[in-house]
XYZ file of N, CA and C in Angstrom:
765
model
N 0.692 -2.852 -3.162
C 1.009 -3.692 -2.013
C 1.508 -2.828 -0.861
N 1.023 -3.089 0.314
C 1.422 -2.317 1.485
C 2.880 -2.610 1.851
N 3.575 -1.641 2.432
C 4.921 -1.915 2.935
C 4.890 -3.064 3.948
N 5.945 -3.859 3.931
C 6.009 -5.006 4.833
C 7.014 -4.765 5.953
N 6.586 -5.070 7.159
C 7.453 -4.962 8.331
C 7.550 -6.332 8.978
N 8.769 -6.800 9.180
C 9.007 -8.007 9.966
C 9.392 -7.565 11.374
N 8.712 -8.099 12.375
C 8.994 -7.760 13.768
C 9.488 -9.006 14.466
N 10.721 -8.952 14.947
C 11.276 -10.076 15.685
C 11.072 -9.853 17.174
N 10.384 -10.795 17.831
C 10.081 -10.693 19.253
C 10.987 -11.660 20.011
N 11.923 -11.122 20.781
C 12.837 -11.956 21.547
C 12.202 -12.500 22.811
N 12.844 -13.500 23.371
C 12.332 -14.120 24.591
C 12.222 -13.111 25.725
N 13.202 -12.218 25.837
C 13.181 -11.241 26.932
C 11.989 -10.298 26.801
N 11.572 -10.017 25.568
C 10.395 -9.177 25.351
C 9.122 -9.935 25.704
N 9.025 -11.186 25.263
C 7.822 -11.982 25.527
C 7.609 -12.247 27.004
N 8.689 -12.336 27.759
C 8.577 -12.624 29.187
C 8.527 -11.359 30.032
N 8.688 -10.205 29.383
C 8.638 -8.918 30.092
C 9.567 -8.908 31.302
N 10.744 -9.490 31.125
C 11.747 -9.478 32.187
C 11.554 -10.514 33.269
N 10.555 -11.402 33.107
C 10.325 -12.453 34.094
C 10.714 -13.797 33.478
N 10.314 -14.882 34.109
C 10.560 -16.210 33.556
C 9.316 -16.798 32.902
N 8.238 -16.024 32.851
C 6.976 -16.502 32.306
C 6.566 -15.672 31.094
N 5.879 -16.296 30.146
C 5.356 -15.576 28.999
C 4.310 -14.572 29.467
N 4.434 -13.333 29.005
C 3.519 -12.264 29.408
C 2.389 -12.130 28.396
N 1.184 -12.515 28.787
C 0.029 -12.324 27.909
C -0.226 -10.830 27.678
N 0.065 -10.025 28.677
C -0.113 -8.590 28.521
C 0.758 -8.031 27.414
N 2.003 -8.501 27.320
C 2.889 -8.029 26.255
C 2.378 -8.486 24.893
N 1.924 -9.726 24.790
C 1.401 -10.220 23.512
C 0.135 -9.459 23.132
N -0.707 -9.156 24.103
C -1.901 -8.358 23.827
C -1.508 -6.969 23.319
N -0.465 -6.381 23.898
C -0.001 -5.070 23.454
C 0.486 -5.118 22.009
N 1.175 -6.195 21.653
C 1.629 -6.368 20.277
C 0.418 -6.488 19.349
N -0.599 -7.242 19.793
C -1.808 -7.391 18.995
C -2.507 -6.065 18.755
N -2.598 -5.247 19.786
C -3.224 -3.929 19.640
C -2.484 -3.076 18.613
N -1.157 -3.157 18.644
C -0.368 -2.374 17.700
C -0.586 -2.845 16.264
N -0.622 -4.152 16.078
C -0.855 -4.690 14.735
C -2.223 -4.249 14.228
N -3.218 -4.277 15.114
C -4.561 -3.845 14.739
C -4.548 -2.391 14.279
N -3.783 -1.552 14.982
C -3.727 -0.129 14.646
C -2.951 0.129 13.357
N -2.037 -0.775 13.007
C -1.155 -0.534 11.872
C -1.526 -1.319 10.622
N -2.422 -2.283 10.736
C -2.632 -3.235 9.643
C -3.198 -2.592 8.381
N -3.864 -1.449 8.484
C -4.368 -0.784 7.283
C -3.247 -0.141 6.475
N -2.104 0.103 7.136
C -0.983 0.752 6.457
C 0.167 -0.195 6.138
N 0.289 -1.263 6.937
C 1.415 -2.171 6.768
C 0.952 -3.624 6.824
N 1.683 -4.487 6.118
C 1.605 -5.930 6.348
C 2.680 -6.271 7.370
N 2.278 -6.893 8.473
C 3.218 -7.188 9.552
C 3.388 -8.696 9.701
N 4.634 -9.116 9.735
C 5.011 -10.523 9.889
C 5.835 -10.642 11.156
N 5.528 -11.625 11.976
C 6.255 -11.806 13.232
C 7.254 -12.951 13.131
N 8.387 -12.767 13.784
C 9.333 -13.855 14.044
C 9.459 -13.928 15.552
N 8.966 -15.006 16.124
C 8.837 -15.066 17.586
C 9.682 -16.170 18.194
N 10.492 -15.800 19.162
C 11.156 -16.770 20.017
C 10.204 -17.121 21.158
N 10.686 -17.860 22.138
C 9.907 -18.086 23.340
C 9.324 -19.469 23.522
N 9.579 -20.406 22.586
C 8.994 -21.747 22.721
C 9.518 -22.460 23.964
N 10.817 -22.374 24.198
C 11.405 -23.051 25.364
C 10.885 -22.430 26.653
N 10.835 -21.094 26.705
C 10.318 -20.409 27.892
C 8.863 -20.775 28.144
N 8.085 -20.941 27.075
C 6.681 -21.320 27.225
C 6.563 -22.711 27.830
N 7.365 -23.648 27.346
C 7.310 -25.017 27.863
C 7.637 -25.065 29.346
N 8.601 -24.261 29.757
C 9.044 -24.310 31.149
C 7.957 -23.874 32.129
N 7.007 -23.052 31.683
C 5.978 -22.615 32.610
C 4.797 -23.581 32.637
N 4.797 -24.548 31.717
C 3.712 -25.516 31.692
C 4.109 -26.890 32.209
N 5.374 -27.257 32.095
C 5.767 -28.633 32.421
C 7.038 -28.651 33.263
N 7.233 -29.769 33.937
C 8.469 -30.002 34.688
C 8.805 -31.472 34.545
N 9.610 -31.776 33.534
C 9.942 -33.162 33.239
C 11.297 -33.495 33.839
N 11.338 -34.515 34.701
C 12.597 -34.931 35.301
C 13.569 -35.393 34.227
N 14.804 -34.955 34.356
C 15.839 -35.397 33.430
C 16.122 -34.422 32.305
N 15.254 -33.414 32.109
C 15.533 -32.412 31.088
C 16.498 -31.371 31.654
N 17.646 -31.271 31.062
C 18.667 -30.346 31.535
C 18.702 -29.137 30.597
N 18.570 -27.962 31.198
C 18.414 -26.748 30.398
C 19.614 -26.450 29.513
N 20.790 -26.947 29.875
C 21.979 -26.596 29.112
C 22.304 -27.604 28.023
N 21.455 -28.598 27.806
C 21.704 -29.602 26.788
C 20.795 -29.350 25.596
N 21.382 -29.407 24.396
C 20.649 -29.057 23.193
C 19.442 -29.952 22.988
N 19.605 -31.277 23.183
C 18.466 -32.164 22.927
C 17.349 -31.929 23.930
N 17.679 -31.476 25.136
C 16.638 -31.130 26.093
C 15.903 -29.874 25.657
N 16.647 -28.905 25.134
C 16.005 -27.692 24.627
C 15.127 -28.001 23.423
N 15.565 -28.949 22.599
C 14.738 -29.347 21.460
C 13.416 -29.942 21.938
N 13.485 -30.775 22.980
C 12.262 -31.370 23.524
C 11.361 -30.298 24.114
N 11.950 -29.364 24.851
C 11.161 -28.273 25.420
C 10.523 -27.423 24.323
N 11.269 -27.184 23.252
C 10.728 -26.405 22.157
C 9.546 -27.116 21.500
N 9.664 -28.432 21.333
C 8.569 -29.201 20.736
C 7.310 -29.122 21.594
N 7.496 -29.067 22.904
C 6.356 -28.945 23.826
C 5.802 -27.521 23.814
N 6.705 -26.551 23.820
C 6.285 -25.162 23.986
C 5.782 -24.480 22.741
N 6.242 -24.922 21.555
C 5.876 -24.218 20.328
C 4.362 -24.174 20.099
N 3.645 -25.299 20.172
C 2.179 -25.211 19.967
C 1.476 -24.408 21.052
N 2.007 -24.457 22.274
C 1.398 -23.680 23.354
C 1.637 -22.190 23.152
N 2.820 -21.839 22.655
C 3.107 -20.434 22.378
C 2.173 -19.908 21.292
N 1.990 -20.682 20.223
C 1.090 -20.251 19.168
C -0.346 -20.146 19.683
N -0.712 -21.037 20.596
C -2.054 -20.974 21.189
C -2.243 -19.668 21.956
N -1.212 -19.248 22.681
C -1.294 -17.990 23.424
C -1.451 -16.822 22.454
N -0.658 -16.830 21.375
C -0.803 -15.791 20.365
C -2.229 -15.785 19.801
N -2.735 -16.971 19.465
C -4.066 -17.065 18.864
C -5.135 -16.539 19.812
N -5.011 -16.872 21.096
C -5.993 -16.417 22.075
C -5.931 -14.908 22.278
N -4.715 -14.395 22.448
C -4.561 -12.955 22.704
C -4.924 -12.129 21.478
N -4.464 -12.552 20.313
C -4.764 -11.817 19.091
C -6.239 -11.964 18.719
N -6.834 -13.120 19.078
C -8.239 -13.347 18.767
C -9.151 -12.327 19.421
N -8.728 -11.780 20.552
C -9.515 -10.740 21.222
C -9.660 -9.494 20.348
N -8.723 -9.330 19.380
C -8.764 -8.185 18.469
C -9.182 -8.624 17.064
N -9.720 -9.824 16.971
C -10.147 -10.391 15.687
C -8.976 -10.496 14.712
N -7.791 -10.801 15.246
C -6.611 -11.032 14.430
C -6.362 -12.534 14.328
N -6.082 -13.007 13.127
C -5.863 -14.427 12.885
C -4.378 -14.690 12.660
N -3.893 -15.813 13.196
C -2.467 -16.116 13.097
C -2.255 -17.441 12.374
N -1.059 -17.599 11.818
C -0.665 -18.834 11.156
C 0.789 -19.117 11.504
N 1.120 -20.368 11.712
C 2.470 -20.762 12.112
C 3.308 -21.156 10.906
N 4.537 -20.640 10.860
C 5.496 -20.978 9.814
C 6.790 -21.427 10.487
N 7.088 -22.715 10.455
C 8.304 -23.246 11.050
C 9.335 -23.486 9.958
N 10.540 -22.988 10.180
C 11.583 -23.053 9.162
C 12.868 -23.627 9.759
N 13.714 -24.154 8.880
C 15.103 -24.420 9.219
C 15.960 -23.546 8.310
N 17.209 -23.354 8.676
C 18.055 -22.489 7.867
C 18.341 -23.100 6.502
N 18.270 -24.416 6.403
C 18.461 -25.064 5.109
C 17.352 -24.694 4.130
N 16.164 -24.384 4.658
C 15.059 -23.997 3.786
C 15.372 -22.734 2.994
N 16.198 -21.862 3.559
C 16.534 -20.617 2.877
C 17.585 -20.828 1.793
N 18.271 -21.965 1.831
C 19.275 -22.273 0.819
C 18.684 -23.005 -0.377
N 17.450 -23.485 -0.236
C 16.798 -24.249 -1.283
C 15.822 -23.349 -2.034
N 16.046 -23.173 -3.322
C 15.245 -22.228 -4.093
C 13.767 -22.606 -4.115
N 13.485 -23.911 -4.193
C 12.089 -24.353 -4.206
C 11.414 -24.043 -2.878
N 12.127 -24.266 -1.774
C 11.578 -23.965 -0.451
C 11.346 -22.469 -0.294
N 12.278 -21.670 -0.795
C 12.137 -20.214 -0.711
C 10.900 -19.755 -1.473
N 10.722 -20.293 -2.663
C 9.576 -19.916 -3.479
C 8.266 -20.315 -2.802
N 8.226 -21.537 -2.285
C 7.004 -22.011 -1.631
C 6.675 -21.200 -0.389
N 7.709 -20.852 0.381
C 7.488 -20.065 1.594
C 6.986 -18.674 1.251
N 7.598 -18.060 0.252
C 7.163 -16.718 -0.169
C 5.708 -16.750 -0.632
N 5.351 -17.764 -1.423
C 3.968 -17.873 -1.888
C 2.998 -18.076 -0.728
N 3.425 -18.863 0.259
C 2.575 -19.098 1.429
C 2.346 -17.816 2.206
N 3.416 -17.045 2.419
C 3.293 -15.777 3.145
C 2.368 -14.819 2.390
N 2.549 -14.730 1.082
C 1.685 -13.847 0.281
C 0.222 -14.248 0.441
N -0.050 -15.548 0.392
C -1.422 -16.026 0.482
C -2.003 -15.754 1.865
N -1.200 -15.974 2.912
C -1.668 -15.717 4.274
C -2.019 -14.240 4.458
N -1.155 -13.363 3.992
C -1.411 -11.931 4.134
C -2.629 -11.506 3.334
N -2.791 -12.090 2.151
C -3.955 -11.753 1.322
C -5.266 -12.124 1.995
N -5.234 -13.129 2.860
C -6.441 -13.574 3.555
C -6.511 -13.064 4.995
N -5.661 -12.107 5.326
C -5.750 -11.460 6.624
C -5.129 -12.214 7.779
N -4.260 -13.191 7.488
C -3.583 -13.931 8.549
C -2.208 -13.328 8.816
N -1.808 -13.344 10.082
C -0.487 -12.859 10.481
C 0.461 -14.045 10.550
N 1.444 -14.146 9.657
C 2.412 -15.240 9.732
C 3.312 -15.068 10.956
N 3.481 -16.139 11.715
C 4.395 -16.126 12.860
C 5.466 -17.182 12.618
N 6.684 -16.721 12.386
C 7.799 -17.607 12.084
C 8.547 -17.996 13.357
N 9.062 -19.200 13.350
C 10.029 -19.636 14.354
C 10.877 -20.712 13.703
N 12.039 -20.987 14.285
C 12.845 -22.090 13.780
C 12.236 -23.401 14.234
N 12.289 -24.387 13.371
C 11.837 -25.727 13.720
C 12.930 -26.405 14.549
N 12.893 -26.166 15.844
C 13.988 -26.580 16.721
C 14.083 -28.089 16.929
N 13.056 -28.842 16.540
C 13.142 -30.294 16.703
C 14.081 -30.918 15.677
N 14.354 -30.193 14.581
C 15.266 -30.721 13.575
C 16.471 -29.819 13.356
N 16.450 -28.601 13.897
C 17.562 -27.666 13.755
C 17.835 -27.024 15.106
N 19.088 -26.614 15.323
C 19.459 -26.150 16.660
C 20.122 -24.782 16.661
N 20.242 -24.129 15.508
C 21.018 -22.883 15.469
C 20.415 -21.815 16.358
N 19.078 -21.690 16.345
C 18.434 -20.674 17.182
C 18.662 -20.954 18.656
N 18.718 -22.252 19.009
C 18.847 -22.621 20.413
C 20.223 -22.293 20.971
N 21.246 -22.313 20.111
C 22.599 -22.162 20.639
C 23.307 -20.901 20.147
N 22.747 -20.220 19.121
C 23.488 -19.111 18.543
C 22.796 -17.762 18.628
N 21.498 -17.653 18.201
C 21.037 -16.308 17.974
C 19.623 -15.948 18.313
N 18.872 -16.738 19.057
C 17.531 -16.332 19.495
C 16.705 -15.760 18.348
N 16.838 -16.371 17.152
C 16.054 -16.007 15.974
C 16.429 -14.679 15.331
N 17.511 -14.050 15.739
C 17.927 -12.809 15.087
C 18.252 -13.057 13.617
N 19.054 -14.084 13.345
C 19.401 -14.411 11.958
C 18.156 -14.812 11.180
N 17.294 -15.616 11.806
C 16.075 -16.047 11.137
C 15.231 -14.851 10.709
N 15.113 -13.859 11.579
C 14.289 -12.686 11.256
C 14.862 -11.938 10.056
N 16.179 -11.861 9.957
C 16.805 -11.183 8.815
C 16.576 -11.968 7.530
N 16.669 -13.290 7.617
C 16.430 -14.119 6.436
C 14.975 -14.035 5.989
N 14.058 -13.994 6.951
C 12.643 -13.848 6.617
C 12.399 -12.498 5.961
N 12.983 -11.439 6.528
C 12.819 -10.099 5.955
C 13.317 -10.053 4.522
N 14.448 -10.699 4.261
C 14.992 -10.742 2.904
C 14.090 -11.548 1.983
N 13.567 -12.657 2.488
C 12.748 -13.551 1.673
C 11.448 -12.899 1.222
N 10.819 -12.142 2.120
C 9.501 -11.561 1.814
C 9.606 -10.136 1.280
N 10.834 -9.683 0.994
C 11.061 -8.321 0.488
C 10.492 -7.272 1.442
N 10.827 -7.409 2.703
C 10.349 -6.455 3.706
C 11.006 -5.092 3.504
N 10.303 -4.066 3.898
C 10.870 -2.722 3.878
C 11.637 -2.420 5.156
N 11.276 -3.137 6.229
C 11.857 -2.838 7.536
C 11.838 -4.085 8.408
N 12.914 -4.284 9.160
C 12.970 -5.297 10.210
C 13.105 -4.583 11.547
N 12.163 -4.851 12.449
C 12.248 -4.325 13.810
C 12.639 -5.461 14.732
N 13.777 -5.338 15.390
C 14.236 -6.340 16.347
C 13.953 -5.823 17.752
N 13.030 -6.478 18.428
C 12.676 -6.089 19.795
C 13.518 -6.898 20.766
N 14.259 -6.201 21.613
C 15.151 -6.866 22.556
C 14.999 -6.214 23.923
N 15.968 -6.452 24.794
C 15.909 -5.891 26.141
C 16.823 -4.680 26.283
N 17.155 -4.053 25.157
C 18.051 -2.909 25.162
C 17.538 -1.895 24.150
N 17.821 -0.618 24.353
C 17.258 0.448 23.519
C 17.946 0.586 22.176
N 19.052 -0.096 21.980
C 19.754 0.009 20.713
C 21.223 -0.336 20.899
N 22.033 0.115 19.963
C 23.479 -0.068 20.038
C 24.097 1.116 20.768
N 24.919 0.822 21.749
C 25.571 1.850 22.544
C 27.072 1.843 22.295
N 27.712 2.924 22.674
C 29.170 3.004 22.551
C 29.864 2.008 23.467
N 29.152 1.636 24.558
C 29.612 0.601 25.482
C 28.372 -0.134 25.974
N 28.556 -1.266 26.617
C 27.423 -1.974 27.192
C 26.830 -1.130 28.319
N 25.588 -0.644 28.174
C 25.002 0.232 29.195
C 24.727 -0.481 30.516
N 24.699 -1.810 30.494
C 24.533 -2.562 31.732
C 25.809 -2.593 32.569
N 26.915 -2.257 31.905
C 28.208 -2.313 32.585
C 28.865 -0.950 32.748
N 28.421 0.036 31.953
C 29.081 1.343 31.954
C 28.044 2.463 32.014
N 28.148 3.307 33.008
C 27.200 4.415 33.167
C 27.362 5.485 32.086
N 28.536 5.556 31.471
C 28.778 6.601 30.487
C 28.503 6.131 29.056
N 27.845 4.977 28.911
C 27.511 4.482 27.576
C 26.507 5.408 26.897
N 26.702 5.659 25.602
C 25.820 6.545 24.848
C 25.172 5.778 23.698
N 23.880 6.033 23.497
C 23.158 5.389 22.412
C 23.639 5.933 21.066
N 23.804 5.037 20.111
C 24.143 5.425 18.747
C 22.843 5.416 17.936
N 22.315 6.570 17.550
C 20.977 6.622 16.942
C 20.906 6.080 15.519
N 21.973 6.271 14.732
C 21.957 5.836 13.341
C 23.287 5.177 12.999
N 23.195 4.047 12.301
C 24.383 3.349 11.819
C 24.222 3.138 10.320
N 25.154 3.692 9.533
C 25.130 3.508 8.083
C 26.228 2.578 7.592
N 27.237 2.368 8.432
C 28.389 1.546 8.048
C 28.608 0.489 9.128
N 28.511 -0.772 8.740
C 28.645 -1.855 9.712
C 30.083 -2.357 9.854
N 30.998 -1.787 9.094
C 32.352 -2.327 9.060
C 33.154 -2.011 10.313
N 32.768 -0.966 11.060
C 33.596 -0.540 12.197
C 32.845 -0.550 13.525
N 31.771 -1.329 13.622
C 30.984 -1.256 14.856
C 31.279 -2.391 15.830
N 32.144 -3.330 15.443
C 32.479 -4.414 16.368
C 33.087 -3.882 17.663
N 33.706 -2.711 17.590
C 34.336 -2.121 18.775
C 33.309 -1.762 19.856
N 32.037 -1.636 19.473
C 31.002 -1.242 20.426
C 30.304 -2.448 21.072
N 30.640 -3.651 20.632
C 29.949 -4.844 21.120
C 30.644 -5.377 22.367
N 29.899 -5.444 23.439
C 30.407 -5.982 24.703
C 29.273 -6.793 25.322
N 29.373 -8.109 25.204
C 28.275 -8.983 25.582
C 28.228 -9.233 27.081
N 26.993 -9.497 27.554
C 26.800 -9.980 28.913
C 25.560 -10.852 28.921
N 25.683 -12.084 29.419
C 24.562 -13.018 29.443
C 23.459 -12.487 30.352
N 22.205 -12.498 29.820
C 21.094 -12.003 30.623
C 20.230 -13.114 31.199
N 20.530 -14.371 30.828
C 19.817 -15.500 31.420
C 18.476 -15.799 30.797
N 18.076 -15.036 29.776
C 16.764 -15.260 29.155
C 16.951 -15.862 27.769
N 17.082 -15.019 26.761
C 17.274 -15.531 25.419
C 18.723 -15.843 25.148
N 19.011 -16.262 23.900
C 20.372 -16.611 23.521
C 21.016 -15.574 22.628
N 20.254 -14.562 22.216
C 20.792 -13.601 21.268
C 21.377 -12.385 21.934
N 22.640 -12.073 21.621
C 23.274 -10.869 22.119
C 23.435 -9.864 20.986
N 24.217 -8.819 21.245
C 24.396 -7.778 20.239
C 25.102 -8.319 19.002
N 25.983 -9.284 19.159
C 26.694 -9.837 18.012
C 25.732 -10.420 16.992
N 24.739 -11.175 17.463
C 23.789 -11.790 16.535
C 22.892 -10.744 15.887
N 22.630 -9.638 16.578
C 21.800 -8.582 16.003
C 22.560 -7.828 14.916
N 23.850 -7.623 15.114
C 24.663 -6.987 14.084
C 24.753 -7.905 12.864
N 24.870 -9.198 13.099
C 24.904 -10.154 11.987
C 23.605 -10.106 11.194
N 22.480 -9.952 11.915
C 21.183 -9.832 11.239
C 21.136 -8.567 10.401
N 21.666 -7.472 10.937
C 21.696 -6.207 10.196
C 22.524 -6.343 8.923
N 23.601 -7.091 8.992
C 24.446 -7.276 7.811
C 23.691 -8.008 6.705
N 22.895 -9.013 7.079
C 22.080 -9.732 6.094
C 21.088 -8.781 5.440
N 20.466 -7.942 6.243
C 19.478 -6.993 5.713
C 20.129 -5.924 4.845
N 21.319 -5.487 5.217
C 22.008 -4.466 4.424
C 22.247 -4.946 2.998
N 22.499 -6.237 2.841
C 22.743 -6.790 1.506
C 21.516 -6.659 0.611
N 20.332 -6.565 1.239
C 19.079 -6.434 0.494
C 18.508 -5.017 0.561
N 19.255 -4.103 1.177
C 18.787 -2.722 1.276
C 17.648 -2.533 2.256
N 17.560 -3.401 3.274
C 16.467 -3.353 4.249
C 16.941 -2.639 5.511
N 16.154 -1.661 5.964
C 16.469 -0.989 7.220
C 16.167 -1.894 8.401
N 16.905 -1.694 9.488
C 16.698 -2.455 10.722
C 16.602 -1.481 11.885
N 15.558 -1.630 12.700
C 15.446 -0.881 13.947
C 15.727 -1.844 15.089
N 16.628 -1.460 15.977
C 16.851 -2.210 17.216
C 16.207 -1.423 18.341
N 15.134 -1.983 18.917
C 14.324 -1.249 19.883
C 14.199 -2.037 21.181
N 13.796 -1.336 22.218
C 13.547 -1.970 23.510
C 12.111 -2.485 23.535
N 11.961 -3.806 23.495
C 10.628 -4.401 23.466
C 9.862 -4.250 24.764
N 10.534 -3.803 25.819
C 9.830 -3.578 27.084
C 8.971 -2.318 27.029
N 9.251 -1.448 26.078
C 8.466 -0.221 25.943
C 7.058 -0.560 25.459
N 6.070 0.081 26.037
C 4.707 -0.093 25.554
C 4.584 0.487 24.150
N 3.880 -0.225 23.269
C 3.660 0.239 21.892
C 4.972 0.508 21.158
N 5.947 -0.372 21.349
C 7.278 -0.128 20.801
C 7.301 -0.126 19.271
N 6.386 -0.841 18.623
C 6.355 -0.834 17.164
C 5.889 0.532 16.659
N 4.727 0.951 17.126
C 4.172 2.247 16.705
C 5.097 3.395 17.072
N 5.631 3.362 18.277
C 6.426 4.487 18.756
C 7.774 4.575 18.057
N 8.324 3.446 17.637
C 9.566 3.507 16.869
C 9.290 4.025 15.454
N 8.169 3.603 14.858
C 7.818 4.113 13.528
C 7.584 5.622 13.566
N 7.053 6.115 14.679
C 6.798 7.552 14.842
C 7.975 8.290 15.471
N 9.065 7.541 15.744
C 10.267 8.105 16.364
C 9.951 8.774 17.694
N 9.111 8.128 18.480
C 8.726 8.652 19.787
C 9.534 8.024 20.923
N 10.352 7.027 20.617
C 11.234 6.422 21.610
C 12.649 6.360 21.037
N 13.597 6.178 21.919
C 14.987 6.041 21.479
C 15.211 4.641 20.925
N 15.963 4.555 19.849
C 16.364 3.262 19.297
C 17.500 3.507 18.320
N 18.102 2.428 17.837
C 19.142 2.542 16.817
C 18.571 2.133 15.467
N 18.768 3.000 14.482
C 18.338 2.738 13.107
C 19.564 2.310 12.302
N 19.550 1.087 11.799
C 20.597 0.625 10.891
C 20.083 0.860 9.469
N 20.664 1.817 8.788
C 20.161 2.240 7.488
C 21.245 2.092 6.425
N 21.048 1.168 5.479
C 22.065 0.995 4.423
C 22.139 2.218 3.545
N 23.340 2.593 3.137
C 23.531 3.779 2.318
C 23.165 3.498 0.867
């Protein structure tokens, strides 16, 4: 069986720093998967349903800061987001499949078994599973972590060798680099017990996940012995280049 990599794509990566979903970025991800698929099985965890809905519709009365409004936007945007993936990946003859989960599904042994079997079957038939939270019935991704926790749970469930979290930052720094010019990148983290001192959040207006949620995801993966790369998704070919250590990023490696 090929090594498995779970790649979490945050909203800021999908929008390429704008307010619209970037087809160019999704095409770049597709090209990378095409180049890597002979060596790895790649599973995606993708945010961006709400951002997708906002570029297609304008419904009076939907307030962006209300959870039920975000749930409605997610219900509208999720099928459109998958359609964009299918269209962009289809140009490379890549096939996609949607997997919607709630966090309760990971607590139920039968659900875990069924999901694992589904992922195995999809990969065996050449389909790329794309996970997202089912936001119409669950709200944790909408208010807490932009799918960071979900990606860690998926990585644990499918026995991944590596979780790559693509965000709008190059990794974990000694200080928030958006606020401090003297911030230094921390290339490797083996101990998660003392890194809270380096977390300094600042809202970026795009996704909901900050450094705190990414560290929480790393902790989940550490329990299963899974490495985590925190990379800048704005970089071209960020998956390939992080695997080849051609770009800067933080490697969370359990001892």
